[in-house]
Short mmCIF file of C-alpha atoms in Angstrom, two decimals:
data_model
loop_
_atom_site.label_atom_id
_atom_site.label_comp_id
_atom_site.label_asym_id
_atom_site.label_seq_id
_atom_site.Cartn_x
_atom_site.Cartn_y
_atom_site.Cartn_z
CA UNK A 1 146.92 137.41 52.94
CA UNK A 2 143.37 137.89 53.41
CA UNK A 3 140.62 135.03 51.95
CA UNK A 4 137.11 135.84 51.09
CA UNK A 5 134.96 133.50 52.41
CA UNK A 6 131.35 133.78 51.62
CA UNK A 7 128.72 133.36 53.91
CA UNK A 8 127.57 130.10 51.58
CA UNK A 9 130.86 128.63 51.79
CA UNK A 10 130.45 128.69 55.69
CA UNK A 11 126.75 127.85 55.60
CA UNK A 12 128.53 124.25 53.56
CA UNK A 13 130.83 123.67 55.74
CA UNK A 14 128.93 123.84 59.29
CA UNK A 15 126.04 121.88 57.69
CA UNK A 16 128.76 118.94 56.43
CA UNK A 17 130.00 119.99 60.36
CA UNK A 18 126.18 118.72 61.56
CA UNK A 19 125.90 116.11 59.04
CA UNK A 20 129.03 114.20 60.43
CA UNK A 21 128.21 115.15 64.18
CA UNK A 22 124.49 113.55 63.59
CA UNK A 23 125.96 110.46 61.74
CA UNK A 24 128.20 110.31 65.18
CA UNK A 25 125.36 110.38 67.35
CA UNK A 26 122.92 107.91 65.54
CA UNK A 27 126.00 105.42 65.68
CA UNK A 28 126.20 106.06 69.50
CA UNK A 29 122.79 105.67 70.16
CA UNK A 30 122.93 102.41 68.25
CA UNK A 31 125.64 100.92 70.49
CA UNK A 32 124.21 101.76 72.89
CA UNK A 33 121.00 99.94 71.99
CA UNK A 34 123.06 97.02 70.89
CA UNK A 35 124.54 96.87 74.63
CA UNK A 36 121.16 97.11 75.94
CA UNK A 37 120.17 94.25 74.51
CA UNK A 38 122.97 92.46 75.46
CA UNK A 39 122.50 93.38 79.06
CA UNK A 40 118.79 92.33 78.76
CA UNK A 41 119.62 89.17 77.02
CA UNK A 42 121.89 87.96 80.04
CA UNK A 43 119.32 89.34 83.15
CA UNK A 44 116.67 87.01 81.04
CA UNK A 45 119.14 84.01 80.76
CA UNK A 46 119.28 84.86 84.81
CA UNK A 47 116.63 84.81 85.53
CA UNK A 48 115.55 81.50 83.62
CA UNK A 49 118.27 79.65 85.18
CA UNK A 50 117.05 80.80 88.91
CA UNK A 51 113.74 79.74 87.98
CA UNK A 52 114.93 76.49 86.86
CA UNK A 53 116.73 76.15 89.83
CA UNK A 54 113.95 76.54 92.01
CA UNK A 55 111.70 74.30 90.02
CA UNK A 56 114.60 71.90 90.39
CA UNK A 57 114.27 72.65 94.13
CA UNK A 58 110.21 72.11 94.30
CA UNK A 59 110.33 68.63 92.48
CA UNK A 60 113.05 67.40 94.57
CA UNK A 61 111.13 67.97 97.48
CA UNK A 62 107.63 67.05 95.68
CA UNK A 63 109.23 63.78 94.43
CA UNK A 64 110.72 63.38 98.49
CA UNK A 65 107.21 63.55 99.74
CA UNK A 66 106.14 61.02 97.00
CA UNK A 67 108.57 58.86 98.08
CA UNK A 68 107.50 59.15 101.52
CA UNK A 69 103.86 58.02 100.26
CA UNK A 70 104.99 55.23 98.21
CA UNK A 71 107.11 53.57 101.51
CA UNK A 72 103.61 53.84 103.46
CA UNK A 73 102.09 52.02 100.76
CA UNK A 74 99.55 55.50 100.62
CA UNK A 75 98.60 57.75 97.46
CA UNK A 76 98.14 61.18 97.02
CA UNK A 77 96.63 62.29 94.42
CA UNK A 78 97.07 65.68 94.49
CA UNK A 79 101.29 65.20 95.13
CA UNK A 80 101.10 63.18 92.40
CA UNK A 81 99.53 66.17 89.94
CA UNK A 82 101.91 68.38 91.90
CA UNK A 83 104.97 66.08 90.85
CA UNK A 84 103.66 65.58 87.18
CA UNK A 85 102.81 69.71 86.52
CA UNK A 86 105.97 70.27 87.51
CA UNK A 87 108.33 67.96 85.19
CA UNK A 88 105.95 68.93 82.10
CA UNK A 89 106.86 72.75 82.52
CA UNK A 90 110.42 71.99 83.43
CA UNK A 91 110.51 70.20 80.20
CA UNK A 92 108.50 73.45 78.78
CA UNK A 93 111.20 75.44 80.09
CA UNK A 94 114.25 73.76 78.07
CA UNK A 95 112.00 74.49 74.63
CA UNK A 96 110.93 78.33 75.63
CA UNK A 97 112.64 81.00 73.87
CA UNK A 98 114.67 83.08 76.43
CA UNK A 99 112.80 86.33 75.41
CA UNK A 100 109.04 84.64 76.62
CA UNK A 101 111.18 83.77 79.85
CA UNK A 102 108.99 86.77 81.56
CA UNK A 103 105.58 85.60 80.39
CA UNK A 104 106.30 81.97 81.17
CA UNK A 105 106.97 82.50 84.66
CA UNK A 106 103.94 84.35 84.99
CA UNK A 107 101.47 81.84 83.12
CA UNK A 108 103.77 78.89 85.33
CA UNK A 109 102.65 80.86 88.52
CA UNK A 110 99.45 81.98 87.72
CA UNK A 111 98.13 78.03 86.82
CA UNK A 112 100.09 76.53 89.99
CA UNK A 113 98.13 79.05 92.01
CA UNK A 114 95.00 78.15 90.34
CA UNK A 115 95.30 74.12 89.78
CA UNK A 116 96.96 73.41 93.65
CA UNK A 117 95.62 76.49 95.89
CA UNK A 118 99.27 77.36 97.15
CA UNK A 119 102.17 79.92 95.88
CA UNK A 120 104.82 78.41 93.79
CA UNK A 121 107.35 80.90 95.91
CA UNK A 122 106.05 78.96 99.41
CA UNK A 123 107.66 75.88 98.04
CA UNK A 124 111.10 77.33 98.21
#
């Protein structure tokens, strides 16, 4: 039994062949996406719960020192700004939108270097 195939009956068939393989890939590659954002999603969440962590860490020793201060009847100003720049961006922190988690960090780093003369990451 012998069937004639013509060449445009092949030509159909290997292009529906491509058509399904491409619809394929572009579903893979959007998994895959989707997963990456997942993954990048959780690192973020990370890292804004290590930062918070240490900021936790920072005004537990600020507000120590404070305390300190306050026993030898003596005021220091600059603790004081210290102690109060710290709860307003922990505060900040609960409202920011996990994806500005990067940025924040950076702006939170870049004043506390400015406003107290000192690394944030010396305090931990």
């Amino acid at each position: 039994m012998y069937v004639n195939v013509t060449l445009s009956q092949t030509f159909v068939e290997y292009f529906v062949y491509l058509l399904i393989l491409a619809i394929f890939v572009y579903f893979l590659y959007r998994f895959d996406r989707y997963v990456q954002s997942l993954i990048d999603q959780k690192d973020k969440k990370n890292m804004k719960e290590k930062f918070e962590e240490k900021l936790n860490k920072v005004i537990s020793k600020i507000n120590g020192e404070l305390m300190e201060l306050i026993d030898k009847n003596e005021t220091d100003e600059n603790t004081l700004k210290m102690y109060n720049f710290l709860r307003l961006h922990r505060n900040k922190l609960h409202e920011i939108d996990i994806n500005n988690i990067e940025n924040f960090i950076k702006h939170f780093e870049k004043n506390f270097k400015k406003l107290f003369k000192k690394n944030f990451n010396d305090f931990t």
